mmCIF file of C-alpha atoms in Angstrom:
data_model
loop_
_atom_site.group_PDB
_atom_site.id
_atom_site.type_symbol
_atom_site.label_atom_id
_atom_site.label_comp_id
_atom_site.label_asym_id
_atom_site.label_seq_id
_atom_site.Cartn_x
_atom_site.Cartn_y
_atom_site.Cartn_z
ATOM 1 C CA UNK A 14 -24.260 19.306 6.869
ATOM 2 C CA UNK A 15 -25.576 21.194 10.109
ATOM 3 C CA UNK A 16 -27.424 17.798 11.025
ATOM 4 C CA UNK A 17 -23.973 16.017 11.015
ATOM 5 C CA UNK A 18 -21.753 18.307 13.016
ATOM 6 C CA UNK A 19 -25.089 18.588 15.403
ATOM 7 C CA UNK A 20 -24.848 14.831 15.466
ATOM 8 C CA UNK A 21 -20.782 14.624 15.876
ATOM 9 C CA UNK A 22 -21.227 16.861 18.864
ATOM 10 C CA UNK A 23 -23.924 14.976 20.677
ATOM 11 C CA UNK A 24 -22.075 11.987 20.165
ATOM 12 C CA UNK A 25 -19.285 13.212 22.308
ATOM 13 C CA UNK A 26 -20.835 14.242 25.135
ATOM 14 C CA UNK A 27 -22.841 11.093 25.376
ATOM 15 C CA UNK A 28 -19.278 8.856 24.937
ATOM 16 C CA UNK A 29 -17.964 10.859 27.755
ATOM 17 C CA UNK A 30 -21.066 10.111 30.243
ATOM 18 C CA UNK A 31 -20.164 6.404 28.892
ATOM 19 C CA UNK A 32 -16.293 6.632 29.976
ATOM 20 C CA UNK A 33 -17.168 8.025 33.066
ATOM 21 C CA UNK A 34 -18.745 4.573 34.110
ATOM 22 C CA UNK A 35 -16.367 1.836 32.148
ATOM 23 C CA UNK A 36 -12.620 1.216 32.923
ATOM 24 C CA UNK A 37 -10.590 -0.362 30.972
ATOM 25 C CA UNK A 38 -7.938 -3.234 32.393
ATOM 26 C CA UNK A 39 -5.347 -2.218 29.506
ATOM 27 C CA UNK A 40 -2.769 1.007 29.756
ATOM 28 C CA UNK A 41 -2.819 4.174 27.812
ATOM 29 C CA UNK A 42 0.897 2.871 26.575
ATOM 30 C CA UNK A 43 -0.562 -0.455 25.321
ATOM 31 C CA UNK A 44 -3.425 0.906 23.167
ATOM 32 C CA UNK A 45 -1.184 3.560 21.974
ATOM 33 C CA UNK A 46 1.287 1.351 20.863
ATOM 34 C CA UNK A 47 -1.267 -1.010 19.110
ATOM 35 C CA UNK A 48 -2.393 2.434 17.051
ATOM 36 C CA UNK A 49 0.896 3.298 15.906
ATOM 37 C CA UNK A 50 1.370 -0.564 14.493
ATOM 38 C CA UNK A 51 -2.160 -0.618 12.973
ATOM 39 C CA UNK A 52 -1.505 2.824 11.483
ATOM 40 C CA UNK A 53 1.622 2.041 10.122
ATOM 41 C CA UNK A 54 0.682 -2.164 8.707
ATOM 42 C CA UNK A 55 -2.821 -2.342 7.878
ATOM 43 C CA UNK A 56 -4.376 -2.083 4.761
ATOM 44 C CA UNK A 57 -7.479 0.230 5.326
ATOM 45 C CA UNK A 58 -9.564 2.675 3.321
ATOM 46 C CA UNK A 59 -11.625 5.278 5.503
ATOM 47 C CA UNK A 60 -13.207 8.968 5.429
ATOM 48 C CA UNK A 61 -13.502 11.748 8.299
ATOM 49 C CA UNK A 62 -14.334 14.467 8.615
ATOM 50 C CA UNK A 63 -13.014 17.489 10.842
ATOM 51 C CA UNK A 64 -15.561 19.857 12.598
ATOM 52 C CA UNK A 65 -14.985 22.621 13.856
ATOM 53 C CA UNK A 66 -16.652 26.469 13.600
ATOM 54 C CA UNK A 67 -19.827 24.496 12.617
ATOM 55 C CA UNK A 68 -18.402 23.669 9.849
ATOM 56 C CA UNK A 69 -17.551 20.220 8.546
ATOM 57 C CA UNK A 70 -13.932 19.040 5.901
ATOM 58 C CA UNK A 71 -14.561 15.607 4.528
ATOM 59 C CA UNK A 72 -11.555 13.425 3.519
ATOM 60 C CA UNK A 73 -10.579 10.308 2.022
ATOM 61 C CA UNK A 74 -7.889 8.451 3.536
ATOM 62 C CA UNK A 75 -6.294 5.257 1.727
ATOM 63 C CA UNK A 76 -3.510 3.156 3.466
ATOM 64 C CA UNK A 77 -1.218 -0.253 2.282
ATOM 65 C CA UNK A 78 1.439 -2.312 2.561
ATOM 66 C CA UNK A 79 2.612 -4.204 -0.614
ATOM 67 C CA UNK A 80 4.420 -7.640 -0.836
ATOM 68 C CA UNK A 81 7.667 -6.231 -1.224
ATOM 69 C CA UNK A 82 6.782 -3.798 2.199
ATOM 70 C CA UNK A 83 6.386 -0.683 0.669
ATOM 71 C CA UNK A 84 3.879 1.985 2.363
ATOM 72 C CA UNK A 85 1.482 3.443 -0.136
ATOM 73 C CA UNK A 86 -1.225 6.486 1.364
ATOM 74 C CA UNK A 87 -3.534 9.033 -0.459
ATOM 75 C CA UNK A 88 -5.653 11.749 1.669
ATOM 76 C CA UNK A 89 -7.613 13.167 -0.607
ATOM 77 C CA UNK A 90 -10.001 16.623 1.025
ATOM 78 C CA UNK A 91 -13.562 15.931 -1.014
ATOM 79 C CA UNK A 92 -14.887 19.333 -1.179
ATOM 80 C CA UNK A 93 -13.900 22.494 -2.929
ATOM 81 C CA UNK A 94 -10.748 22.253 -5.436
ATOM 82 C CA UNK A 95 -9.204 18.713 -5.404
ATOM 83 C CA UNK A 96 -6.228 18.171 -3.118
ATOM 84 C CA UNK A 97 -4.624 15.251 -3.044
ATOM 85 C CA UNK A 98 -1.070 13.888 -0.995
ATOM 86 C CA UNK A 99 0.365 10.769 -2.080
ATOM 87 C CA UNK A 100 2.599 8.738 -0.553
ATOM 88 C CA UNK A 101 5.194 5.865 -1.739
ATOM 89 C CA UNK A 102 7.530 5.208 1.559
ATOM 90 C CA UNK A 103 9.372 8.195 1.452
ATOM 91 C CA UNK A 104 8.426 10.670 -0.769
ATOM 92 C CA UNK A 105 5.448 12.879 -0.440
ATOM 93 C CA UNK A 106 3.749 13.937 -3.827
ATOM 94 C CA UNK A 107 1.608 17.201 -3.524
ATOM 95 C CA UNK A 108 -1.597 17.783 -6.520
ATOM 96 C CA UNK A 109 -3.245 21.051 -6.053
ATOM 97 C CA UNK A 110 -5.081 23.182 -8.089
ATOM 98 C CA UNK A 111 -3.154 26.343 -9.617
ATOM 99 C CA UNK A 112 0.286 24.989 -8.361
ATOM 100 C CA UNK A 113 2.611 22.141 -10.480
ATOM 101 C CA UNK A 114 2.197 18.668 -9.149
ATOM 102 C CA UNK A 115 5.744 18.281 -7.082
ATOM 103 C CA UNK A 116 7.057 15.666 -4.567
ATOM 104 C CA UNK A 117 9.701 16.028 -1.337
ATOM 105 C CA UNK A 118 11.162 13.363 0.822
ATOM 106 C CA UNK A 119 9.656 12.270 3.428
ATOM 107 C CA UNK A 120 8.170 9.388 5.626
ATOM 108 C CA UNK A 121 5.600 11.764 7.102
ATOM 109 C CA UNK A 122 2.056 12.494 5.093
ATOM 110 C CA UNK A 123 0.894 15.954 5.835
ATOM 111 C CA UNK A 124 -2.909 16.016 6.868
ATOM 112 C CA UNK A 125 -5.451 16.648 9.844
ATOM 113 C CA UNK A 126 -4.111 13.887 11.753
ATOM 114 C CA UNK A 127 -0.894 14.056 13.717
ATOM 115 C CA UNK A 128 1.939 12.123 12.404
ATOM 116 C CA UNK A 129 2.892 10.907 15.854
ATOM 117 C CA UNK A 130 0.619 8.619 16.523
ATOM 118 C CA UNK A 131 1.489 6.497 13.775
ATOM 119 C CA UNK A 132 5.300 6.541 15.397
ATOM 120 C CA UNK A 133 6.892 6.967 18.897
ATOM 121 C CA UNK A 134 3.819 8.685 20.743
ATOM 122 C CA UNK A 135 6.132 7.527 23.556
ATOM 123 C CA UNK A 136 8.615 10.627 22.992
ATOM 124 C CA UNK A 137 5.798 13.091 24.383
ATOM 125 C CA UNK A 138 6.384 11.473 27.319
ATOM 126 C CA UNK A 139 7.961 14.339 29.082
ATOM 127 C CA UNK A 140 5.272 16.816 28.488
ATOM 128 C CA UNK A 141 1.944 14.942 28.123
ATOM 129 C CA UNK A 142 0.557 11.969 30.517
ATOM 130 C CA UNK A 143 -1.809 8.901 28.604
ATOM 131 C CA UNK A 144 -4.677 8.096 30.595
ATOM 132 C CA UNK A 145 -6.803 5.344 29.676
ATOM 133 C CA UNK A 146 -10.867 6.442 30.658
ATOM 134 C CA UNK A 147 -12.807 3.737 29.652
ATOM 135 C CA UNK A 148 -14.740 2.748 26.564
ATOM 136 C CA UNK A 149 -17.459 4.363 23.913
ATOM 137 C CA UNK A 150 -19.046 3.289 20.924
ATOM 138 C CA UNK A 151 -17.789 4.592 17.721
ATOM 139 C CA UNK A 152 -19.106 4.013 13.962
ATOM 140 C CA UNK A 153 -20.694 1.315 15.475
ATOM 141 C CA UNK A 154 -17.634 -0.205 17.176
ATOM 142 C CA UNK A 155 -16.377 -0.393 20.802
ATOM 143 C CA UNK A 156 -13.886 2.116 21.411
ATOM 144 C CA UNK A 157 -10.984 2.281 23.909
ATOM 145 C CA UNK A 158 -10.854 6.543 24.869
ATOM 146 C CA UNK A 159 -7.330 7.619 25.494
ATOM 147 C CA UNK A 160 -6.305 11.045 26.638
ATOM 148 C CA UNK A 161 -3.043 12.510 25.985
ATOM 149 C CA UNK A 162 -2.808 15.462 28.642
ATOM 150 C CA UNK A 163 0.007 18.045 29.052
ATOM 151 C CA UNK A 164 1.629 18.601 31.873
ATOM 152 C CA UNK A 165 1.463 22.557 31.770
ATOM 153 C CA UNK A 166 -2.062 24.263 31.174
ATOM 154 C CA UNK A 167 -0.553 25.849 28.424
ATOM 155 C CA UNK A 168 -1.135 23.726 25.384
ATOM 156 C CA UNK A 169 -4.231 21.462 24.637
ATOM 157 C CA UNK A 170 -5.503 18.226 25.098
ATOM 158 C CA UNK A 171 -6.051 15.486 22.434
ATOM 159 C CA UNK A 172 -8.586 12.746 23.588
ATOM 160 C CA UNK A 173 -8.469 9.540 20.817
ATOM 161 C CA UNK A 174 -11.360 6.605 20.689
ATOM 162 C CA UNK A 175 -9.914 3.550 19.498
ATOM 163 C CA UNK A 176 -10.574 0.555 17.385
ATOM 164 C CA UNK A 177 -11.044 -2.502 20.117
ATOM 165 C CA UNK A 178 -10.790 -4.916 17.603
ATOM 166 C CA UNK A 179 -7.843 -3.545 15.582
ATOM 167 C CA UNK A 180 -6.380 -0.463 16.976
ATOM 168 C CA UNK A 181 -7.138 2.523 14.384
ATOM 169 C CA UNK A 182 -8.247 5.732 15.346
ATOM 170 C CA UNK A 183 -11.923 6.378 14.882
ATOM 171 C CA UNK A 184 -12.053 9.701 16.138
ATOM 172 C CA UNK A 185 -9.987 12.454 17.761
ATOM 173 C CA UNK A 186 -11.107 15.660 19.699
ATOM 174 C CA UNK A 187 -8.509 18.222 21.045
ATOM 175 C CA UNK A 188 -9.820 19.791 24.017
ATOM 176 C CA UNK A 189 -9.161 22.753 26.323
ATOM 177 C CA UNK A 190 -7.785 22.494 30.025
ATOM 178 C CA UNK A 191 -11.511 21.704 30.798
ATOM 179 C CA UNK A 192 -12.618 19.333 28.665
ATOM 180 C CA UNK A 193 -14.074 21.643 26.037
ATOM 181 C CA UNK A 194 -14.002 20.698 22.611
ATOM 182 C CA UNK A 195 -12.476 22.823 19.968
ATOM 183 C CA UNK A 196 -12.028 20.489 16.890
ATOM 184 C CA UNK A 197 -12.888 17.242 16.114
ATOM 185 C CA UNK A 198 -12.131 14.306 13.829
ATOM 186 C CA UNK A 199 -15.112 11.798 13.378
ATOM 187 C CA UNK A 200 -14.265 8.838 10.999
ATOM 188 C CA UNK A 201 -17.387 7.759 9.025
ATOM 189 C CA UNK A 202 -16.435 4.521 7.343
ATOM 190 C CA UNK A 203 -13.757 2.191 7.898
ATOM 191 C CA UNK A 204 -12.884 -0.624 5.481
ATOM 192 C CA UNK A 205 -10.020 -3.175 6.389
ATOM 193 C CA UNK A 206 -9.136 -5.760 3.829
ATOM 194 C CA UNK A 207 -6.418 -8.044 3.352
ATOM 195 C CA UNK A 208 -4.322 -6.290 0.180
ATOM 196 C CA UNK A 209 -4.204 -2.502 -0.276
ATOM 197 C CA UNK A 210 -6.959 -1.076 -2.235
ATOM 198 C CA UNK A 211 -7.290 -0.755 -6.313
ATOM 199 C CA UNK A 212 -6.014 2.888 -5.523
ATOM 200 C CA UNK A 213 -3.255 2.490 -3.685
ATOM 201 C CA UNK A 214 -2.827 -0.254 -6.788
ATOM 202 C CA UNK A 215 -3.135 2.388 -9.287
ATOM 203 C CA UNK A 216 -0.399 4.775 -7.149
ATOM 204 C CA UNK A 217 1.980 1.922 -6.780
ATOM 205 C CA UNK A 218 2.052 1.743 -10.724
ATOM 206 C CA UNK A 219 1.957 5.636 -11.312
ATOM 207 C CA UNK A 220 5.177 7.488 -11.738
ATOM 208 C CA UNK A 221 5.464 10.563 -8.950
ATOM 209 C CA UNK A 222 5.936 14.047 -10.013
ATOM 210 C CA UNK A 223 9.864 14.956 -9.425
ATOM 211 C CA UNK A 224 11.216 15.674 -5.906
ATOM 212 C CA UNK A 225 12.395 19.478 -5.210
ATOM 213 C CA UNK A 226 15.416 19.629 -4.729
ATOM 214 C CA UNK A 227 16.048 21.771 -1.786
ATOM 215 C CA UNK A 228 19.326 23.794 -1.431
ATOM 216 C CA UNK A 229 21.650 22.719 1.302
ATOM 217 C CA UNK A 230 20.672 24.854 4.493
ATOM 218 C CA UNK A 231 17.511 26.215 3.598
ATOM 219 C CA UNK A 232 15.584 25.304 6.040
ATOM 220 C CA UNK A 233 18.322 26.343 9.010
ATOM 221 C CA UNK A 234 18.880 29.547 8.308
ATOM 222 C CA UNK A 235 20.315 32.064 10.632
ATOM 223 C CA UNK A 236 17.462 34.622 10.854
ATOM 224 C CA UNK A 237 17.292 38.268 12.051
ATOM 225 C CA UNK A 238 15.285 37.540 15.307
ATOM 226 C CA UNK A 239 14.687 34.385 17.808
ATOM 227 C CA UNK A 240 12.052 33.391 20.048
ATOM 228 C CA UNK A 241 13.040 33.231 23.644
ATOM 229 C CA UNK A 242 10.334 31.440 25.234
ATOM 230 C CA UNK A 243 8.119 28.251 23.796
ATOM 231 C CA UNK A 244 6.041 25.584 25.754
ATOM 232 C CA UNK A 245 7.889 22.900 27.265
ATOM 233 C CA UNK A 246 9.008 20.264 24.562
ATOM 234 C CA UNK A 247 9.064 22.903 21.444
ATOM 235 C CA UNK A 248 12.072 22.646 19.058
ATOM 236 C CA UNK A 249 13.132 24.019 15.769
ATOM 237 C CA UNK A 250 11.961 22.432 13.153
ATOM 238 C CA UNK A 251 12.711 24.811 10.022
ATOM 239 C CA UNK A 252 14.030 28.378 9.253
ATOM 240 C CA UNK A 253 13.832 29.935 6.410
ATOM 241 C CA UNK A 254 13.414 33.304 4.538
ATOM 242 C CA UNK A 255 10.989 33.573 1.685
ATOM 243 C CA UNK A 256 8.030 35.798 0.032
ATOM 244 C CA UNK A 257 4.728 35.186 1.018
ATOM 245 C CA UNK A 258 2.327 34.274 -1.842
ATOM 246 C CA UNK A 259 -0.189 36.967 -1.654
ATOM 247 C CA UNK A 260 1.147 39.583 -1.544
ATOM 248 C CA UNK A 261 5.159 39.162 -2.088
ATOM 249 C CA UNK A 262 6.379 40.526 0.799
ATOM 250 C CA UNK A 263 9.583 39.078 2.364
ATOM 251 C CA UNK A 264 9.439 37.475 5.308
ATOM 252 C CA UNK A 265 11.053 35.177 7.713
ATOM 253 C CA UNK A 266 9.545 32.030 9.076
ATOM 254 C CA UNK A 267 10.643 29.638 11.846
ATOM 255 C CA UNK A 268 8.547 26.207 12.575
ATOM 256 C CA UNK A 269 8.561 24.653 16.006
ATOM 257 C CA UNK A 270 7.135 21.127 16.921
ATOM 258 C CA UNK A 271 7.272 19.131 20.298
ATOM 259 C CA UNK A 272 5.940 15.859 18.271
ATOM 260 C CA UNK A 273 1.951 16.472 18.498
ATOM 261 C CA UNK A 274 1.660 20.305 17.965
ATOM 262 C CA UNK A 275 4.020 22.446 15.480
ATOM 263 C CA UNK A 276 4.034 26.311 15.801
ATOM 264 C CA UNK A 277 4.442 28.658 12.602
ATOM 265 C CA UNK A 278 6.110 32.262 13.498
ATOM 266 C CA UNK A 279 6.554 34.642 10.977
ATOM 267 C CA UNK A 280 8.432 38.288 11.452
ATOM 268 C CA UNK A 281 8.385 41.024 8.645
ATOM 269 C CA UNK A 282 8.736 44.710 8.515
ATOM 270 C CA UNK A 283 5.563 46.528 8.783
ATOM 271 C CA UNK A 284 4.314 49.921 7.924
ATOM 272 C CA UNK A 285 2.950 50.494 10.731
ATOM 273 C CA UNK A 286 4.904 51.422 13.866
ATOM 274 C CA UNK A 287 2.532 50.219 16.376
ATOM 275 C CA UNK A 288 -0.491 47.613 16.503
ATOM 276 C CA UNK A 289 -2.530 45.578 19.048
ATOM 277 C CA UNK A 290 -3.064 42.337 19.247
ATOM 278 C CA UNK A 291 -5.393 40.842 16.725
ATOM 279 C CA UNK A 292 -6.542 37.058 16.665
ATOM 280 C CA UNK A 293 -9.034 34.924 14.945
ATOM 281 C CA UNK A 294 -9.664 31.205 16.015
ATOM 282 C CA UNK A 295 -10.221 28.637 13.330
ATOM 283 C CA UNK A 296 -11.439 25.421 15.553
ATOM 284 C CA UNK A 297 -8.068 24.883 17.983
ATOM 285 C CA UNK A 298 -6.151 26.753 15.305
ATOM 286 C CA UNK A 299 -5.160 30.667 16.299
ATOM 287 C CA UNK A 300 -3.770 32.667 14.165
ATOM 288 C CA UNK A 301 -2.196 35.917 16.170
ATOM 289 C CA UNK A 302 -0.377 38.806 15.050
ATOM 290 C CA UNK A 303 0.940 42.020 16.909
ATOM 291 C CA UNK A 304 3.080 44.874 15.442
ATOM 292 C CA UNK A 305 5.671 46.422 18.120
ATOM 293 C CA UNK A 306 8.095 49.169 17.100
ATOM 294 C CA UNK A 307 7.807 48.628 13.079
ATOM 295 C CA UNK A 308 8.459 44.874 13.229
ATOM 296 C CA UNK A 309 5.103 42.551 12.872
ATOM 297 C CA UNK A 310 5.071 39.168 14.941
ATOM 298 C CA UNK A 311 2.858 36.734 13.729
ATOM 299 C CA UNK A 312 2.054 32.958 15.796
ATOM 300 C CA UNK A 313 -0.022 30.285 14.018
ATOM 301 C CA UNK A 314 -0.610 27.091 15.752
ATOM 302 C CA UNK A 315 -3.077 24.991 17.646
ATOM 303 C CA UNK A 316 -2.270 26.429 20.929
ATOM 304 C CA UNK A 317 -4.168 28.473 23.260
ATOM 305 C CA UNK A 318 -3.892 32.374 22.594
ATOM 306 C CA UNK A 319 -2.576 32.830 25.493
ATOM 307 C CA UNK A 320 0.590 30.781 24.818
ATOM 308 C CA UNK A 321 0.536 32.353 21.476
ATOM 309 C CA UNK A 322 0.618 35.862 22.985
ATOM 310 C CA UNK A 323 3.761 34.850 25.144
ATOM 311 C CA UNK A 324 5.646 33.711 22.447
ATOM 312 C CA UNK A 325 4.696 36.633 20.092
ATOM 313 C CA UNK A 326 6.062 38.855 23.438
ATOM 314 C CA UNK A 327 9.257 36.876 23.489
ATOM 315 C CA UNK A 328 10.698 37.834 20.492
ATOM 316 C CA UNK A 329 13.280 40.169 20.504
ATOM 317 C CA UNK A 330 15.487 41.129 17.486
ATOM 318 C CA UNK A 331 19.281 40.163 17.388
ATOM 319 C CA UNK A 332 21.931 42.731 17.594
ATOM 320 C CA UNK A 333 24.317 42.212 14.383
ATOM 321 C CA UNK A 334 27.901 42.954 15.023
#
């Protein structure tokens, strides 16, 4: 496994001493565009993996399109206790170990890769540029690299090497402000055929675990607290209160998202009255938690501790009448 992510890394520096010296006559909007259509109607089976901490997740991604236009998907992680996320159009089954199979609706598979760039990458727009760099060679394919920059040094870059020939992704790196990567996602076999796969056959004829039904206004709940300062493009996504599985204590959770990125911050009581800042980094991931006057502030997201640190100082309790 240490002979792979060795071999993942060299591979990107020597693709980027390749971009520097190939352009590519097409625009960042075009190639993007031919992604999300390939993501969203070919019938494909591939694996990846994600690196990062020198350490390597390997997955299983299937993808169709039946006669009657119906999308069918299973990621499936291959190591440890199996996971698997299914998908029939809309709803989203969920198979872990210790937990009830259960399904939600939803168009939008949860996994390593963002759900944007199988839809309207376009609407990043306003805080990201695309910049087409030239070409690589990928899983023995010629690439198209596309970088997806933001506007404001404080999120990260994603860089994507695409398909030529058909559009997919073959592999994904998101970078700091200066090019240095913090996480990848190398594909290691791709497999396009004309009908979807014998397992997405199998998933089309298999009955999905019930949908949770979710009560009205759940996930917009008035909360206790609000964050007054996010990146440029950062909405709320969810709000909720709820226990936290470990160790049961109540907390309250808001999710943010500007499209690419989503941002988890959690507030509780804590029994301390004061604490410092205290981070750990898991690839681009940080996970960042500060206790200020009794109340603990925690930020989870791919997003550079920095930005996480701002955001963690911007929230500020709300005075109940």
């Amino acid at each position: 496994m240490k002979l792979l992510i060795c071999f993942l890394m060299l591979g990107s520096l020597s693709s980027s001493a390749w971009s520097a010296e190939s352009e590519s006559p097409e625009t960042a909007d075009i190639w993007l565009a031919r992604l999300s259509q390939s993501l969203q109607t070919l019938n494909f089976s591939t694996s990846f993996v994600v690196v990062k901490n020198n350490h390597a997740e390997p997955y299983h991604w299937f993808h169709g399109v039946t006669e009657e236009n119906i999308e069918l998907e299973i990621l499936s992680l291959l190591n440890g206790p199996r996971r698997d996320v299914l998908r029939k159009d809309n709803t989203i089954s969920y198979i872990e170990p210790e937990l009830p199979p259960y399904s939600v609706l939803s168009a939008n598979l949860t996994g390593p890769i963002p759900n944007i760039l199988s839809g309207d990458i376009h609407a990043l727009s306003a805080t990201y540029n695309f910049i087409s760099v030239g070409k690589s060679r990928i899983l023995g394919r010629s690439a198209q690299i596309i970088r997806i920059v933001p506007k404001e040094a404080n999120k990260y870059g994603h860089w994507l090497w695409l398909d030529e020939k058909t559009g997919l992704l073959l592999k994904l790196a998101i970078v700091t402000g200066k090019g240095q990567p913090l996480e990848q996602i190398q594909f290691t076999h791709l497999d396009i055929t004309e009908k979807p796969s014998e397992s997405l056959h199998q998933l089309q004829e298999t009955e999905l675990p019930n949908v949770v039904d979710i009560p009205q206004g759940y996930q917009q709940q008035k909360l206790s607290w609000k964050v007054n300062w996010l990146p440029a493009g950062f909405e709320q996504i969810n709000a909720n209160r709820h226990r936290i599985a470990a160790t049961k204590q109540p907390v309250e959770f808001t999710l943010f998202g500007d499209g690419l990125v989503e941002i988890s911050v959690y507030v509780t009581q804590s029994q301390e009255k004061q604490r410092s800042v205290d981070y750990v980094m898991d690839g681009a991931t940080v996970a960042l938690s500060q206790v200020v006057n009794g109340i603990e502030v925690s930020v989870v997201g791919k997003i550079p501790s920095i930005t996480a640190k701002q955001i963690a100082d911007s929230v500020t309790l709300l005075v109940r009448p």
